[in-house]
Amino acid sequence: MDHFDAGAGGLLRQPKAVWATAGASVVAFMGIGLVDPILPSIAQGLDATAGQVSLLFTSYFLITAFAMLVTGFVSSRIGGRRTLLLGLALVVVFAGLAGTSDTVGQLVGYRAGWGLGNALFVSTALAVIVGAAAGGSAAAILLYESALGLGMACGPLLGALLGDASWRYPFFGTAALMAIGFLGITVFLQEQPKPARRTSLLDPLKALGHGGLASAAVSAFFYNYTFFTVLAFTPFVLDMTPYASGAVFFAWGLLLAVFSVLVAPRLQRRFGSLKVLGGSLLLLAADVLVLGYGGHTTAVVCTILSGAFIGVNNTVYTELALGVSDAPRPIASAGYNFVRWFAAAAAPFFAPRIEEWTDIHVPFVVAAVTAVLGAVVVVVRREVLTHEAAESEPRHAAEDGVTVFAN
């Protein structure tokens, strides 16, 4: 886990190309939680139900899941820079169109196009940052993790600030910011060498034949159902103004960033990755259970607190996905993400429907159960999950061409 020990000097002394890509990455990750504080406003503005509005997440992540099979195929043929620009261009177009929607169906469709663009971008950004960074991959990975955490924290805040005036403005704002990112990468980033070997569409699926990678993907699938129940369903439960909801998820995102970049590596060094992951999943299960049955203040506190457990889980799952198998990192990570993003698509779809069939508490019971199931997979499959990433580091460093978004 030594790649998180990069010094601050190595992190900050980076070429303009790295900062341009990292800045665009912040905005890309902002897009994930941007709609959180304005979900009730969108439902009201388009006369839609919570279940219909939740499809904004489902369409986004369903496309993202399938895009995991395509991004390596595309980037290994046209190069990292062109893949980034293609992804950014799609986000600019579809985020802008989302702001013009007159029906929830249109908005869901545009959000799907946005998901494709975001997948192309974020799946390539880490490899581009690593390739262009000064001081080796350690500082580059830390910078990428920081961009992810900052984006996840600022997305709800931007959504609240712009969404207070109109639910349409956050979409227009994202399109404008991504256009700036497009210009920055166009000016500052030079094309990097293409990978020596082209990736096929089936390579990520073949990689899942490895027991350790398949186990990590299945465990992450259960975990992601819990994660996105919190992200997509909780705003309806809290029923707060865009400003208040944005503040809650901003605090949530800050905890996610701090625990992902600073706390998780220290816990891993002291207790080991699998013990940390299993314990964090169980604590997350307890947290969402209390969230579902507590009062309003308790729900707010537990929502924010869940960011700490999610941050730890993201970091450990990333390292498992990249190091548990002998497959090249881009291919292993693509297969892993292909599996787990289906849960990110499923949770926003099923949570409001489970509430309709039962009551408001049961979606959180289901989320707690899936977190426990993720921990059970870690315990039962611990022997095939103990392959250390360091053992394959030299091989992976030589093979890396495109690393797929794993957090």
Short mmCIF file of C-alpha atoms in Angstrom, two decimals:
data_model
loop_
_atom_site.label_atom_id
_atom_site.label_comp_id
_atom_site.label_asym_id
_atom_site.label_seq_id
_atom_site.Cartn_x
_atom_site.Cartn_y
_atom_site.Cartn_z
CA MET A 1 0.00 0.00 0.00
CA ASP A 2 3.03 2.25 -0.25
CA HIS A 3 1.72 4.19 -3.20
CA PHE A 4 -0.32 6.32 -0.81
CA ASP A 5 2.79 7.46 0.99
CA ALA A 6 3.81 9.94 -1.70
CA GLY A 7 5.08 13.17 -0.27
CA ALA A 8 3.25 16.42 -0.66
CA GLY A 9 6.06 17.82 -2.78
CA GLY A 10 5.78 15.01 -5.30
CA LEU A 11 2.04 15.44 -5.37
CA LEU A 12 2.10 19.18 -6.05
CA ARG A 13 4.99 19.42 -8.52
CA GLN A 14 3.15 18.16 -11.58
CA PRO A 15 3.05 19.21 -15.24
CA LYS A 16 0.14 21.27 -16.53
CA ALA A 17 -1.17 18.22 -18.39
CA VAL A 18 -1.62 16.38 -15.10
CA TRP A 19 -3.42 19.29 -13.46
CA ALA A 20 -5.68 19.71 -16.50
CA THR A 21 -6.66 16.03 -16.40
CA ALA A 22 -7.07 16.02 -12.61
CA GLY A 23 -9.23 19.15 -12.75
CA ALA A 24 -11.48 17.62 -15.37
CA SER A 25 -11.61 14.46 -13.22
CA VAL A 26 -12.97 16.47 -10.28
CA VAL A 27 -15.82 17.73 -12.46
CA ALA A 28 -16.45 14.24 -13.86
CA PHE A 29 -16.81 12.79 -10.37
CA MET A 30 -18.98 15.74 -9.37
CA GLY A 31 -21.48 14.52 -11.95
CA ILE A 32 -22.17 11.36 -9.92
CA GLY A 33 -23.65 13.16 -6.92
CA LEU A 34 -24.72 16.37 -8.65
CA VAL A 35 -28.39 15.40 -8.80
CA ASP A 36 -28.59 14.26 -5.18
CA PRO A 37 -29.84 17.48 -3.55
CA ILE A 38 -32.18 18.32 -6.45
CA LEU A 39 -33.90 14.93 -6.82
CA PRO A 40 -37.05 16.15 -4.99
CA SER A 41 -36.97 19.37 -7.05
CA ILE A 42 -36.70 17.40 -10.30
CA ALA A 43 -39.60 15.20 -9.24
CA GLN A 44 -41.71 18.28 -8.50
CA GLY A 45 -40.63 20.16 -11.63
CA LEU A 46 -41.36 17.27 -13.99
CA ASP A 47 -44.35 15.92 -12.05
CA ALA A 48 -42.55 12.61 -11.52
CA THR A 49 -42.44 10.05 -8.73
CA ALA A 50 -39.37 9.19 -6.66
CA GLY A 51 -39.12 5.89 -8.55
CA GLN A 52 -39.11 7.66 -11.91
CA VAL A 53 -36.51 10.20 -10.86
CA SER A 54 -34.28 7.49 -9.42
CA LEU A 55 -33.89 6.22 -12.97
CA LEU A 56 -31.45 9.11 -13.43
CA PHE A 57 -28.96 6.96 -11.54
CA THR A 58 -30.10 3.66 -13.05
CA SER A 59 -29.69 4.75 -16.66
CA TYR A 60 -26.39 6.45 -15.87
CA PHE A 61 -24.79 3.43 -14.20
CA LEU A 62 -26.33 0.81 -16.47
CA ILE A 63 -24.65 2.48 -19.43
CA THR A 64 -21.47 2.85 -17.34
CA ALA A 65 -21.43 -0.90 -16.63
CA PHE A 66 -21.59 -1.87 -20.29
CA ALA A 67 -19.16 0.92 -21.20
CA MET A 68 -16.53 -0.83 -19.07
CA LEU A 69 -16.29 -3.44 -21.83
CA VAL A 70 -15.86 -0.76 -24.47
CA THR A 71 -13.53 1.84 -23.01
CA GLY A 72 -10.38 -0.29 -23.15
CA PHE A 73 -11.29 -1.40 -26.66
CA VAL A 74 -11.64 2.25 -27.74
CA SER A 75 -8.66 3.77 -25.92
CA SER A 76 -6.24 1.05 -27.02
CA ARG A 77 -7.07 2.01 -30.60
CA ILE A 78 -7.43 5.79 -30.62
CA GLY A 79 -5.21 6.65 -27.63
CA GLY A 80 -5.82 8.09 -24.18
CA ARG A 81 -6.02 11.77 -25.14
CA ARG A 82 -8.66 11.23 -27.83
CA THR A 83 -10.65 8.97 -25.52
CA LEU A 84 -10.66 11.68 -22.82
CA LEU A 85 -11.79 14.31 -25.31
CA LEU A 86 -14.50 12.04 -26.71
CA GLY A 87 -15.81 11.39 -23.22
CA LEU A 88 -15.76 15.06 -22.29
CA ALA A 89 -17.52 16.04 -25.51
CA LEU A 90 -20.32 13.55 -24.84
CA VAL A 91 -20.76 14.87 -21.29
CA VAL A 92 -20.93 18.48 -22.51
CA VAL A 93 -23.60 17.58 -25.08
CA PHE A 94 -25.78 15.33 -22.91
CA ALA A 95 -25.47 17.35 -19.68
CA GLY A 96 -26.55 20.41 -21.64
CA LEU A 97 -29.45 18.53 -23.21
CA ALA A 98 -30.47 17.22 -19.77
CA GLY A 99 -31.07 20.79 -18.67
CA THR A 100 -33.57 21.28 -21.52
CA SER A 101 -35.68 18.22 -20.66
CA ASP A 102 -39.45 18.60 -20.57
CA THR A 103 -40.20 15.08 -19.32
CA VAL A 104 -38.50 12.69 -16.93
CA GLY A 105 -38.11 10.22 -19.81
CA GLN A 106 -36.03 12.72 -21.77
CA LEU A 107 -33.92 13.48 -18.71
CA VAL A 108 -33.27 9.78 -18.05
CA GLY A 109 -32.24 9.28 -21.67
CA TYR A 110 -29.85 12.22 -21.68
CA ARG A 111 -28.43 11.04 -18.37
CA ALA A 112 -27.62 7.70 -20.04
CA GLY A 113 -25.64 9.49 -22.75
CA TRP A 114 -23.89 11.44 -20.02
CA GLY A 115 -22.98 8.14 -18.36
CA LEU A 116 -21.31 6.88 -21.54
CA GLY A 117 -19.21 10.02 -21.82
CA ASN A 118 -18.28 9.94 -18.16
CA ALA A 119 -17.29 6.26 -18.39
CA LEU A 120 -14.99 6.96 -21.33
CA PHE A 121 -13.39 9.83 -19.45
CA VAL A 122 -12.92 8.46 -15.95
CA SER A 123 -11.87 5.04 -17.18
CA THR A 124 -8.92 6.65 -18.96
CA ALA A 125 -8.01 9.53 -16.65
CA LEU A 126 -5.93 7.57 -14.12
CA ALA A 127 -3.70 6.00 -16.76
CA VAL A 128 -3.21 9.39 -18.43
CA ILE A 129 -2.33 11.01 -15.10
CA VAL A 130 0.11 8.20 -14.28
CA GLY A 131 1.71 8.47 -17.71
CA ALA A 132 2.16 12.23 -17.55
CA ALA A 133 2.92 12.66 -13.84
CA ALA A 134 6.26 13.63 -12.36
CA GLY A 135 7.60 11.57 -9.45
CA GLY A 136 6.23 8.18 -10.46
CA SER A 137 2.86 6.54 -10.05
CA ALA A 138 2.63 7.09 -6.27
CA ALA A 139 1.91 10.80 -6.45
CA ALA A 140 -0.26 10.31 -9.52
CA ILE A 141 -2.53 7.76 -7.84
CA LEU A 142 -2.84 9.94 -4.76
CA LEU A 143 -3.74 12.92 -6.94
CA TYR A 144 -6.39 10.85 -8.72
CA GLU A 145 -7.87 9.63 -5.43
CA SER A 146 -7.93 13.23 -4.19
CA ALA A 147 -9.73 14.35 -7.35
CA LEU A 148 -12.30 11.60 -6.85
CA GLY A 149 -12.95 12.56 -3.24
CA LEU A 150 -13.12 16.28 -4.00
CA GLY A 151 -15.51 15.67 -6.88
CA MET A 152 -17.80 13.45 -4.81
CA ALA A 153 -17.86 16.12 -2.10
CA CYS A 154 -18.41 19.13 -4.36
CA GLY A 155 -21.01 17.55 -6.66
CA PRO A 156 -23.89 17.79 -4.17
CA LEU A 157 -22.76 21.28 -3.15
CA LEU A 158 -22.79 22.54 -6.74
CA GLY A 159 -26.13 20.83 -7.29
CA ALA A 160 -27.57 22.62 -4.27
CA LEU A 161 -26.16 26.06 -5.10
CA LEU A 162 -27.34 26.04 -8.71
CA GLY A 163 -30.42 23.91 -8.09
CA ASP A 164 -31.87 26.31 -5.54
CA ALA A 165 -32.79 28.60 -8.43
CA SER A 166 -33.81 25.86 -10.86
CA TRP A 167 -33.21 22.13 -11.13
CA ARG A 168 -32.00 22.76 -14.69
CA TYR A 169 -29.02 24.94 -13.76
CA PRO A 170 -26.77 22.17 -12.33
CA PHE A 171 -26.89 20.39 -15.68
CA PHE A 172 -25.96 23.54 -17.58
CA GLY A 173 -23.22 24.24 -15.03
CA THR A 174 -21.71 20.79 -15.47
CA ALA A 175 -21.73 21.18 -19.26
CA ALA A 176 -19.89 24.50 -18.94
CA LEU A 177 -17.27 23.12 -16.53
CA MET A 178 -16.65 20.07 -18.69
CA ALA A 179 -16.24 22.34 -21.73
CA ILE A 180 -13.49 24.15 -19.82
CA GLY A 181 -11.94 20.76 -19.02
CA PHE A 182 -12.10 19.86 -22.71
CA LEU A 183 -10.19 23.02 -23.62
CA GLY A 184 -7.63 22.42 -20.86
CA ILE A 185 -6.85 18.89 -22.04
CA THR A 186 -6.77 20.03 -25.67
CA VAL A 187 -4.16 22.67 -24.86
CA PHE A 188 -2.00 20.99 -22.21
CA LEU A 189 -2.13 17.22 -22.80
CA GLN A 190 -0.08 15.62 -25.54
CA GLU A 191 -1.01 12.22 -26.92
CA GLN A 192 0.61 9.35 -25.07
CA PRO A 193 1.85 6.09 -26.63
CA LYS A 194 -0.86 3.54 -27.28
CA PRO A 195 -0.69 0.21 -25.39
CA ALA A 196 1.42 -2.43 -27.09
CA ARG A 197 -1.57 -4.78 -27.16
CA ARG A 198 -5.08 -3.87 -28.21
CA THR A 199 -7.85 -4.80 -25.81
CA SER A 200 -10.73 -6.92 -27.10
CA LEU A 201 -14.31 -6.59 -25.94
CA LEU A 202 -14.19 -10.04 -24.32
CA ASP A 203 -10.90 -9.61 -22.39
CA PRO A 204 -12.57 -8.14 -19.25
CA LEU A 205 -15.07 -11.02 -19.14
CA LYS A 206 -12.29 -13.58 -19.54
CA ALA A 207 -10.40 -11.94 -16.65
CA LEU A 208 -13.35 -12.71 -14.37
CA GLY A 209 -12.44 -16.37 -14.71
CA HIS A 210 -9.85 -15.72 -11.99
CA GLY A 211 -11.38 -16.69 -8.64
CA GLY A 212 -9.90 -13.79 -6.71
CA LEU A 213 -11.05 -11.13 -9.16
CA ALA A 214 -14.50 -12.69 -9.45
CA SER A 215 -14.80 -12.77 -5.64
CA ALA A 216 -13.76 -9.11 -5.36
CA ALA A 217 -16.31 -8.19 -8.04
CA VAL A 218 -19.16 -10.10 -6.37
CA SER A 219 -18.37 -8.61 -2.96
CA ALA A 220 -18.18 -5.13 -4.53
CA PHE A 221 -21.53 -5.75 -6.24
CA PHE A 222 -23.24 -6.24 -2.87
CA TYR A 223 -21.38 -3.27 -1.39
CA ASN A 224 -22.33 -0.98 -4.26
CA TYR A 225 -26.01 -1.77 -3.76
CA THR A 226 -25.63 -0.39 -0.23
CA PHE A 227 -23.54 2.57 -1.38
CA PHE A 228 -26.06 3.73 -3.98
CA THR A 229 -29.06 3.16 -1.77
CA VAL A 230 -27.50 5.83 0.45
CA LEU A 231 -26.62 8.09 -2.47
CA ALA A 232 -29.82 7.85 -4.52
CA PHE A 233 -32.60 7.05 -2.02
CA THR A 234 -31.63 8.96 1.12
CA PRO A 235 -32.38 12.44 -0.33
CA PHE A 236 -36.06 11.49 -0.49
CA VAL A 237 -35.97 10.22 3.08
CA LEU A 238 -34.27 13.36 4.41
CA ASP A 239 -36.74 15.56 2.47
CA MET A 240 -34.66 18.72 2.90
CA THR A 241 -34.17 21.87 0.86
CA PRO A 242 -31.50 21.70 -1.87
CA TYR A 243 -29.14 23.78 0.30
CA ALA A 244 -29.57 21.58 3.36
CA SER A 245 -29.33 18.34 1.39
CA GLY A 246 -26.28 19.67 -0.45
CA ALA A 247 -24.60 20.49 2.85
CA VAL A 248 -25.29 16.97 4.17
CA PHE A 249 -23.79 15.30 1.12
CA PHE A 250 -20.90 17.75 1.02
CA ALA A 251 -19.97 16.65 4.54
CA TRP A 252 -20.52 13.04 3.43
CA GLY A 253 -18.15 13.57 0.50
CA LEU A 254 -15.49 15.19 2.68
CA LEU A 255 -15.48 12.16 4.98
CA LEU A 256 -15.32 9.91 1.92
CA ALA A 257 -12.28 11.79 0.61
CA VAL A 258 -10.42 11.88 3.93
CA PHE A 259 -11.00 8.22 4.75
CA SER A 260 -10.23 7.10 1.22
CA VAL A 261 -6.92 8.94 0.84
CA LEU A 262 -5.62 9.29 4.42
CA VAL A 263 -7.29 6.82 6.78
CA ALA A 264 -7.75 3.65 4.73
CA PRO A 265 -4.04 3.16 3.89
CA ARG A 266 -3.08 3.48 7.56
CA LEU A 267 -5.72 0.97 8.61
CA GLN A 268 -4.56 -1.42 5.89
CA ARG A 269 -0.96 -1.26 7.05
CA ARG A 270 -1.98 -1.97 10.64
CA PHE A 271 -4.70 -4.60 10.26
CA GLY A 272 -4.50 -5.90 6.69
CA SER A 273 -6.78 -5.15 3.76
CA LEU A 274 -9.30 -7.95 4.20
CA LYS A 275 -9.87 -7.35 7.93
CA VAL A 276 -10.32 -3.63 7.26
CA LEU A 277 -12.73 -4.30 4.40
CA GLY A 278 -14.81 -6.85 6.32
CA GLY A 279 -15.02 -4.64 9.39
CA SER A 280 -15.89 -1.54 7.38
CA LEU A 281 -18.67 -3.37 5.52
CA LEU A 282 -20.22 -4.52 8.81
CA LEU A 283 -20.03 -1.01 10.25
CA LEU A 284 -21.66 0.34 7.08
CA ALA A 285 -24.45 -2.21 7.47
CA ALA A 286 -25.08 -1.08 11.04
CA ASP A 287 -24.97 2.56 9.98
CA VAL A 288 -27.59 2.24 7.22
CA LEU A 289 -29.83 0.19 9.50
CA VAL A 290 -29.79 2.96 12.12
CA LEU A 291 -30.28 5.49 9.31
CA GLY A 292 -33.45 3.74 8.21
CA TYR A 293 -35.02 3.46 11.67
CA GLY A 294 -33.75 6.60 13.39
CA GLY A 295 -35.31 10.04 13.55
CA HIS A 296 -34.47 12.85 11.15
CA THR A 297 -31.37 14.05 13.01
CA THR A 298 -30.12 10.48 13.33
CA ALA A 299 -30.66 9.94 9.60
CA VAL A 300 -28.61 13.05 8.80
CA VAL A 301 -25.74 11.97 11.08
CA CYS A 302 -25.73 8.41 9.72
CA THR A 303 -25.79 9.65 6.13
CA ILE A 304 -22.70 11.76 6.76
CA LEU A 305 -20.99 8.99 8.74
CA SER A 306 -21.51 6.49 5.93
CA GLY A 307 -19.03 8.52 3.87
CA ALA A 308 -16.23 7.32 6.15
CA PHE A 309 -17.01 3.63 5.60
CA ILE A 310 -17.58 4.15 1.88
CA GLY A 311 -14.22 5.91 1.57
CA VAL A 312 -12.40 3.02 3.24
CA ASN A 313 -14.23 0.45 1.13
CA ASN A 314 -13.50 2.28 -2.13
CA THR A 315 -9.77 2.29 -1.50
CA VAL A 316 -9.52 -1.37 -0.49
CA TYR A 317 -11.72 -2.61 -3.31
CA THR A 318 -9.64 -0.63 -5.81
CA GLU A 319 -6.43 -2.29 -4.69
CA LEU A 320 -8.03 -5.74 -4.64
CA ALA A 321 -9.34 -5.28 -8.17
CA LEU A 322 -5.98 -4.10 -9.50
CA GLY A 323 -3.78 -6.61 -7.68
CA VAL A 324 -5.66 -9.80 -6.91
CA SER A 325 -5.29 -11.44 -10.33
CA ASP A 326 -2.59 -11.88 -12.95
CA ALA A 327 -4.57 -9.98 -15.58
CA PRO A 328 -3.27 -6.57 -16.71
CA ARG A 329 -4.71 -3.79 -14.59
CA PRO A 330 -6.87 -2.24 -17.34
CA ILE A 331 -8.49 -5.56 -18.19
CA ALA A 332 -8.94 -6.72 -14.58
CA SER A 333 -10.42 -3.41 -13.55
CA ALA A 334 -12.79 -3.35 -16.52
CA GLY A 335 -14.16 -6.79 -15.64
CA TYR A 336 -14.49 -5.84 -11.98
CA ASN A 337 -16.33 -2.62 -12.78
CA PHE A 338 -18.59 -4.32 -15.30
CA VAL A 339 -19.97 -6.48 -12.47
CA ARG A 340 -20.19 -3.93 -9.68
CA TRP A 341 -21.78 -1.07 -11.62
CA PHE A 342 -24.88 -3.20 -12.17
CA ALA A 343 -25.55 -2.84 -8.46
CA ALA A 344 -25.19 0.94 -8.76
CA ALA A 345 -27.88 0.77 -11.43
CA ALA A 346 -30.09 -1.62 -9.44
CA ALA A 347 -30.18 0.16 -6.07
CA PRO A 348 -31.79 3.43 -7.26
CA PHE A 349 -34.37 1.39 -9.18
CA PHE A 350 -35.35 -1.05 -6.44
CA ALA A 351 -35.11 1.12 -3.29
CA PRO A 352 -38.14 3.36 -4.00
CA ARG A 353 -40.13 0.38 -5.25
CA ILE A 354 -39.36 -1.61 -2.11
CA GLU A 355 -40.66 1.36 -0.14
CA GLU A 356 -43.87 1.34 -2.20
CA TRP A 357 -44.34 -2.39 -1.56
CA THR A 358 -43.51 -2.22 2.15
CA ASP A 359 -42.51 0.92 4.07
CA ILE A 360 -39.70 3.46 4.21
CA HIS A 361 -37.55 1.36 6.56
CA VAL A 362 -37.22 -1.80 4.46
CA PRO A 363 -34.98 -0.38 1.68
CA PHE A 364 -32.36 0.28 4.36
CA VAL A 365 -32.78 -3.21 5.79
CA VAL A 366 -32.07 -4.59 2.32
CA ALA A 367 -29.06 -2.27 2.03
CA ALA A 368 -27.74 -3.48 5.39
CA VAL A 369 -28.15 -7.10 4.28
CA THR A 370 -26.22 -6.52 1.04
CA ALA A 371 -23.35 -4.91 2.97
CA VAL A 372 -23.23 -7.97 5.23
CA LEU A 373 -23.27 -10.24 2.17
CA GLY A 374 -20.29 -8.31 0.82
CA ALA A 375 -18.44 -9.00 4.07
CA VAL A 376 -19.44 -12.68 3.95
CA VAL A 377 -17.90 -13.02 0.49
CA VAL A 378 -14.67 -11.48 1.81
CA VAL A 379 -14.54 -13.94 4.71
CA VAL A 380 -15.49 -17.05 2.74
CA ARG A 381 -13.18 -16.22 -0.17
CA ARG A 382 -10.33 -14.74 1.86
CA GLU A 383 -7.77 -17.29 0.62
CA VAL A 384 -8.18 -16.29 -3.04
CA LEU A 385 -8.29 -12.60 -2.07
CA THR A 386 -4.94 -12.53 -0.27
CA HIS A 387 -2.78 -12.16 -3.37
CA GLU A 388 -0.86 -8.95 -2.72
CA ALA A 389 -0.85 -6.24 -5.35
CA ALA A 390 2.87 -5.69 -4.76
CA GLU A 391 3.70 -9.10 -6.22
CA SER A 392 2.46 -8.05 -9.63
CA GLU A 393 3.50 -4.39 -9.47
CA PRO A 394 6.46 -4.58 -11.93
CA ARG A 395 4.42 -6.50 -14.50
CA HIS A 396 1.42 -4.21 -14.15
CA ALA A 397 3.56 -1.09 -14.43
CA ALA A 398 4.84 -2.30 -17.79
CA GLU A 399 1.39 -3.33 -19.05
CA ASP A 400 -0.58 -0.28 -17.96
CA GLY A 401 -1.99 1.63 -20.86
CA VAL A 402 -5.46 2.43 -19.67
CA THR A 403 -6.62 1.89 -16.10
CA VAL A 404 -10.36 1.71 -15.61
CA PHE A 405 -12.11 3.76 -12.94
CA ALA A 406 -12.19 1.46 -9.95
CA ASN A 407 -13.46 3.62 -7.12
#
